Every structure is written in C-alpha cells, then in structure tokens.
Amino acid sequence: MDNNNLEQITFGGGCFWCVESCFNMLKGVKSAISGYSGGHKDNPTYEEVCTGETGHAEVVQITYDPAMISYEQLMDVFFFLHDPTQLNRQGNDIGTQYRSVIYYKDDAEKAKAAEAIEVSKQSGRWQGTYVTELTKFDKFWPAEQYHQGYYNENPTQPYCSAVVGPKIQKFKKHFGELGMLNEE
C-alpha cells in the first residue's frame, strides 16, 4: 500500500459497527474508522448523537489506496451494505443518525458520488426511491474507542449476533468471491 497516495471517503449507511467491520476487510483499505459527521455540535458523544439532536450521522471514514481499490468499488460496497431507499433508518435502527449519506470534498467527488448512486439504481439491487444525501464534507469526529472494531470485540452481543453478523457473512461471501477481501 502506498501511504503517500492514500485518499479518504466518509459516508453513513446505518449503524457504523457493520459498515466499519466490512470495509476493514477490503484489500486496499488502510483503515475504516467509526465516527460522526454532518452535525452542529463539536466532539459529540455517542449518547448525544443517539438523541438525534446533534444533526450528526453515524459514519465511517475510510482511508484507502486508489491504486488497489477504486472509489467506484468502495461505492459498490457501500450500496451493498445498506438500503439507500430507507429514509433516516436501517431496519430497526431509526433516526437521522442512521441516514444514508455520502460526504464529498469537492465538485469532482460530488459528481463521482452522484454517478455511483445512478449505477446502484440501475443495478436493480434496491427497489424504491433513493434517499442517499450528497453533503459537503465538513468535519469528522472519531467515535469513542469502544466503537472501533466493535463487532470483532463483541460478536456475541445480541445486536451483533442478530443483525451485524448475518450482514457480514453475506458481505464476505459476495466480496470474497470477487477476490476483494484480505486474507484472514
């Protein structure tokens, strides 16, 4: 991995525990960090974000090597991992903090994100109107340390075993067959 040419992308697709775990398995991803973006409060806590009153979304900030994994491939994974037609929710996780959102840094990245949404729509993977927001990136606040790698540390926690685990298994099967995962 060429640490001099790394890029970052930040997006939200529901609970960050699953999204972060999956992205950390991909070849070309140096790190996926759970955190918060899009709100009006500096240094928000998980408890504050969960109220829905800070305006933040649960997000994952991914640092990756574009020579090893493309922006388009990352977007394909993003749209695989969550339902972009559910407004302010993913399954039973309800609230604006679970919204589908892509944070872009400049007009070129905004155009690539808009194109990725169209590609996903054309794939037919999800039926319904896409509600994924395209929002100018402002700040990223890392989540508390106990959220980082949460699924790996807590696979038997009820939410993890019932919701996150099955989603990760589906992800591993699909992207493993494509040869996109790191060796375990």
mmCIF file of C-alpha atoms in Angstrom:
data_model
loop_
_atom_site.group_PDB
_atom_site.id
_atom_site.type_symbol
_atom_site.label_atom_id
_atom_site.label_comp_id
_atom_site.label_asym_id
_atom_site.label_seq_id
_atom_site.Cartn_x
_atom_site.Cartn_y
_atom_site.Cartn_z
ATOM 1 C CA MET A 1 0.000 0.000 0.000
ATOM 2 C CA ASP A 2 1.396 3.384 -0.999
ATOM 3 C CA ASN A 3 0.923 5.576 2.086
ATOM 4 C CA ASN A 4 1.854 8.681 0.065
ATOM 5 C CA ASN A 5 -1.136 8.376 -2.260
ATOM 6 C CA LEU A 6 -3.894 7.473 0.183
ATOM 7 C CA GLU A 7 -7.324 9.060 -0.128
ATOM 8 C CA GLN A 8 -10.289 9.314 2.211
ATOM 9 C CA ILE A 9 -14.017 8.984 1.871
ATOM 10 C CA THR A 10 -16.657 9.429 4.560
ATOM 11 C CA PHE A 11 -20.192 8.082 4.435
ATOM 12 C CA GLY A 12 -23.048 6.836 6.553
ATOM 13 C CA GLY A 13 -25.120 3.746 5.911
ATOM 14 C CA GLY A 14 -26.841 2.975 9.195
ATOM 15 C CA CYS A 15 -25.121 1.610 12.273
ATOM 16 C CA PHE A 16 -21.379 2.075 11.898
ATOM 17 C CA TRP A 17 -20.494 -1.226 13.596
ATOM 18 C CA CYS A 18 -21.281 -3.262 10.495
ATOM 19 C CA VAL A 19 -20.054 -0.777 7.895
ATOM 20 C CA GLU A 20 -16.697 -0.292 9.623
ATOM 21 C CA SER A 21 -16.122 -4.033 10.088
ATOM 22 C CA CYS A 22 -16.747 -4.801 6.428
ATOM 23 C CA PHE A 23 -14.614 -2.021 4.989
ATOM 24 C CA ASN A 24 -11.695 -3.032 7.192
ATOM 25 C CA MET A 25 -11.715 -6.438 5.429
ATOM 26 C CA LEU A 26 -11.166 -4.998 1.943
ATOM 27 C CA LYS A 27 -7.873 -5.117 0.085
ATOM 28 C CA GLY A 28 -6.613 -1.571 -0.394
ATOM 29 C CA VAL A 29 -8.324 -0.148 2.691
ATOM 30 C CA LYS A 30 -5.795 1.043 5.234
ATOM 31 C CA SER A 31 -8.406 1.903 7.866
ATOM 32 C CA ALA A 32 -12.118 2.349 8.417
ATOM 33 C CA ILE A 33 -12.923 4.407 11.498
ATOM 34 C CA SER A 34 -16.362 4.788 13.060
ATOM 35 C CA GLY A 35 -17.403 8.344 13.856
ATOM 36 C CA TYR A 36 -19.815 11.200 13.380
ATOM 37 C CA SER A 37 -20.280 13.853 10.678
ATOM 38 C CA GLY A 38 -22.845 16.292 9.430
ATOM 39 C CA GLY A 39 -23.969 17.820 12.692
ATOM 40 C CA HIS A 40 -23.673 21.119 14.514
ATOM 41 C CA LYS A 41 -22.009 20.012 17.778
ATOM 42 C CA ASP A 42 -18.250 19.723 18.190
ATOM 43 C CA ASN A 43 -16.910 16.479 19.680
ATOM 44 C CA PRO A 44 -20.291 14.764 20.021
ATOM 45 C CA THR A 45 -20.651 11.668 22.157
ATOM 46 C CA TYR A 46 -22.467 8.516 21.106
ATOM 47 C CA GLU A 47 -25.207 9.240 23.633
ATOM 48 C CA GLU A 48 -25.692 12.753 22.195
ATOM 49 C CA VAL A 49 -25.759 11.522 18.595
ATOM 50 C CA CYS A 50 -28.312 8.832 19.506
ATOM 51 C CA THR A 51 -30.779 11.527 20.599
ATOM 52 C CA GLY A 52 -30.905 12.795 17.006
ATOM 53 C CA GLU A 53 -30.498 16.341 18.290
ATOM 54 C CA THR A 54 -26.880 16.967 17.199
ATOM 55 C CA GLY A 55 -27.619 16.535 13.494
ATOM 56 C CA HIS A 56 -24.762 14.049 13.135
ATOM 57 C CA ALA A 57 -24.906 10.772 11.235
ATOM 58 C CA GLU A 58 -23.083 7.642 12.298
ATOM 59 C CA VAL A 59 -20.389 7.411 9.619
ATOM 60 C CA VAL A 60 -17.262 5.565 8.660
ATOM 61 C CA GLN A 61 -14.186 7.384 7.384
ATOM 62 C CA ILE A 62 -12.193 5.154 5.064
ATOM 63 C CA THR A 63 -8.555 5.688 4.187
ATOM 64 C CA TYR A 64 -7.656 3.739 1.058
ATOM 65 C CA ASP A 65 -5.126 3.307 -1.716
ATOM 66 C CA PRO A 66 -6.819 4.115 -5.043
ATOM 67 C CA ALA A 67 -4.197 2.018 -6.846
ATOM 68 C CA MET A 68 -5.573 -1.046 -5.031
ATOM 69 C CA ILE A 69 -9.306 -0.284 -4.712
ATOM 70 C CA SER A 70 -11.248 2.307 -6.650
ATOM 71 C CA TYR A 71 -13.764 4.870 -5.467
ATOM 72 C CA GLU A 72 -16.338 3.045 -7.596
ATOM 73 C CA GLN A 73 -15.595 -0.271 -5.859
ATOM 74 C CA LEU A 74 -15.958 1.407 -2.465
ATOM 75 C CA MET A 75 -19.308 2.808 -3.565
ATOM 76 C CA ASP A 76 -20.427 -0.644 -4.712
ATOM 77 C CA VAL A 77 -19.636 -1.988 -1.237
ATOM 78 C CA PHE A 78 -21.403 0.988 0.383
ATOM 79 C CA PHE A 79 -24.603 0.321 -1.557
ATOM 80 C CA PHE A 80 -24.333 -3.416 -0.881
ATOM 81 C CA LEU A 81 -24.182 -2.880 2.886
ATOM 82 C CA HIS A 82 -27.258 -0.721 3.389
ATOM 83 C CA ASP A 83 -30.642 0.049 1.873
ATOM 84 C CA PRO A 84 -30.406 3.539 0.352
ATOM 85 C CA THR A 85 -34.192 3.720 -0.029
ATOM 86 C CA GLN A 86 -34.900 3.861 3.723
ATOM 87 C CA LEU A 87 -35.195 7.428 4.980
ATOM 88 C CA ASN A 88 -33.443 8.005 8.314
ATOM 89 C CA ARG A 89 -33.278 4.341 9.208
ATOM 90 C CA GLN A 90 -31.758 0.961 8.512
ATOM 91 C CA GLY A 91 -34.056 -1.847 9.573
ATOM 92 C CA ASN A 92 -34.995 -1.311 13.205
ATOM 93 C CA ASP A 93 -32.383 1.444 13.685
ATOM 94 C CA ILE A 94 -34.462 4.594 13.340
ATOM 95 C CA GLY A 95 -33.360 8.233 13.430
ATOM 96 C CA THR A 96 -31.485 10.805 11.381
ATOM 97 C CA GLN A 97 -28.199 9.449 12.765
ATOM 98 C CA TYR A 98 -28.791 6.338 10.594
ATOM 99 C CA ARG A 99 -29.354 8.232 7.343
ATOM 100 C CA SER A 100 -27.774 7.244 4.050
ATOM 101 C CA VAL A 101 -25.229 9.940 3.224
ATOM 102 C CA ILE A 102 -22.084 10.432 1.159
ATOM 103 C CA TYR A 103 -19.821 13.302 2.191
ATOM 104 C CA TYR A 104 -17.870 14.776 -0.715
ATOM 105 C CA LYS A 105 -14.834 17.057 -0.594
ATOM 106 C CA ASP A 106 -15.094 18.828 -3.955
ATOM 107 C CA ASP A 107 -17.222 19.042 -7.108
ATOM 108 C CA ALA A 108 -15.349 16.199 -8.802
ATOM 109 C CA GLU A 109 -16.025 13.870 -5.872
ATOM 110 C CA LYS A 110 -19.666 15.028 -5.754
ATOM 111 C CA ALA A 111 -20.037 14.078 -9.424
ATOM 112 C CA LYS A 112 -18.473 10.643 -8.780
ATOM 113 C CA ALA A 113 -20.843 10.089 -5.843
ATOM 114 C CA ALA A 114 -23.873 11.102 -7.919
ATOM 115 C CA GLU A 115 -22.731 8.708 -10.641
ATOM 116 C CA ALA A 116 -22.340 5.913 -8.074
ATOM 117 C CA ILE A 117 -25.925 6.478 -6.941
ATOM 118 C CA GLU A 118 -27.108 6.162 -10.549
ATOM 119 C CA VAL A 119 -25.069 2.983 -11.086
ATOM 120 C CA SER A 120 -26.618 1.496 -7.947
ATOM 121 C CA LYS A 121 -30.117 2.463 -9.081
ATOM 122 C CA GLN A 122 -29.506 0.828 -12.461
ATOM 123 C CA SER A 123 -28.274 -2.364 -10.791
ATOM 124 C CA GLY A 124 -31.773 -3.092 -9.519
ATOM 125 C CA ARG A 125 -30.360 -4.184 -6.150
ATOM 126 C CA TRP A 126 -32.784 -1.900 -4.286
ATOM 127 C CA GLN A 127 -36.367 -1.093 -5.248
ATOM 128 C CA GLY A 128 -37.780 2.320 -4.425
ATOM 129 C CA THR A 129 -36.640 5.901 -4.361
ATOM 130 C CA TYR A 130 -33.072 6.504 -3.242
ATOM 131 C CA VAL A 131 -32.795 8.920 -0.315
ATOM 132 C CA THR A 132 -28.975 8.986 -0.078
ATOM 133 C CA GLU A 133 -27.852 12.523 0.702
ATOM 134 C CA LEU A 134 -24.872 14.131 -1.003
ATOM 135 C CA THR A 135 -23.426 16.545 1.539
ATOM 136 C CA LYS A 136 -20.291 18.679 1.502
ATOM 137 C CA PHE A 137 -17.761 17.242 3.951
ATOM 138 C CA ASP A 138 -17.040 19.475 6.915
ATOM 139 C CA LYS A 139 -15.667 17.583 9.911
ATOM 140 C CA PHE A 140 -15.251 14.038 11.087
ATOM 141 C CA TRP A 141 -15.315 13.225 14.779
ATOM 142 C CA PRO A 142 -13.997 9.738 15.636
ATOM 143 C CA ALA A 143 -16.379 7.746 17.791
ATOM 144 C CA GLU A 144 -15.343 6.629 21.238
ATOM 145 C CA GLN A 145 -12.650 3.940 21.272
ATOM 146 C CA TYR A 146 -15.048 1.177 22.310
ATOM 147 C CA HIS A 147 -16.899 1.620 18.988
ATOM 148 C CA GLN A 148 -13.773 0.924 16.920
ATOM 149 C CA GLY A 149 -13.751 -2.726 15.874
ATOM 150 C CA TYR A 150 -16.901 -3.207 17.945
ATOM 151 C CA TYR A 151 -18.190 -6.272 16.114
ATOM 152 C CA ASN A 152 -14.819 -8.048 16.282
ATOM 153 C CA GLU A 153 -14.681 -7.453 20.037
ATOM 154 C CA ASN A 154 -18.371 -8.225 20.708
ATOM 155 C CA PRO A 155 -19.662 -10.790 18.170
ATOM 156 C CA THR A 156 -21.987 -12.427 20.703
ATOM 157 C CA GLN A 157 -23.592 -9.162 21.822
ATOM 158 C CA PRO A 158 -27.305 -9.597 20.871
ATOM 159 C CA TYR A 159 -27.421 -6.833 18.225
ATOM 160 C CA CYS A 160 -24.160 -8.046 16.713
ATOM 161 C CA SER A 161 -25.203 -11.691 16.527
ATOM 162 C CA ALA A 162 -28.712 -10.943 15.222
ATOM 163 C CA VAL A 163 -28.062 -8.031 12.826
ATOM 164 C CA VAL A 164 -24.376 -7.345 12.180
ATOM 165 C CA GLY A 165 -23.133 -10.947 11.946
ATOM 166 C CA PRO A 166 -25.519 -12.097 9.195
ATOM 167 C CA LYS A 167 -24.818 -8.936 7.184
ATOM 168 C CA ILE A 168 -21.064 -9.506 7.481
ATOM 169 C CA GLN A 169 -21.419 -13.135 6.364
ATOM 170 C CA LYS A 170 -23.375 -12.055 3.275
ATOM 171 C CA PHE A 171 -20.719 -9.401 2.565
ATOM 172 C CA LYS A 172 -17.844 -11.901 2.985
ATOM 173 C CA LYS A 173 -19.459 -14.401 0.639
ATOM 174 C CA HIS A 174 -20.149 -11.863 -2.109
ATOM 175 C CA PHE A 175 -16.915 -9.847 -1.988
ATOM 176 C CA GLY A 176 -14.802 -12.892 -1.162
ATOM 177 C CA GLU A 177 -15.965 -14.480 -4.421
ATOM 178 C CA LEU A 178 -14.813 -11.293 -6.169
ATOM 179 C CA GLY A 179 -11.359 -11.592 -4.573
ATOM 180 C CA MET A 180 -11.659 -8.252 -2.808
ATOM 181 C CA LEU A 181 -11.010 -9.371 0.779
ATOM 182 C CA ASN A 182 -7.772 -9.504 2.749
ATOM 183 C CA GLU A 183 -6.558 -12.940 3.750
ATOM 184 C CA GLU A 184 -7.793 -13.888 7.215
#
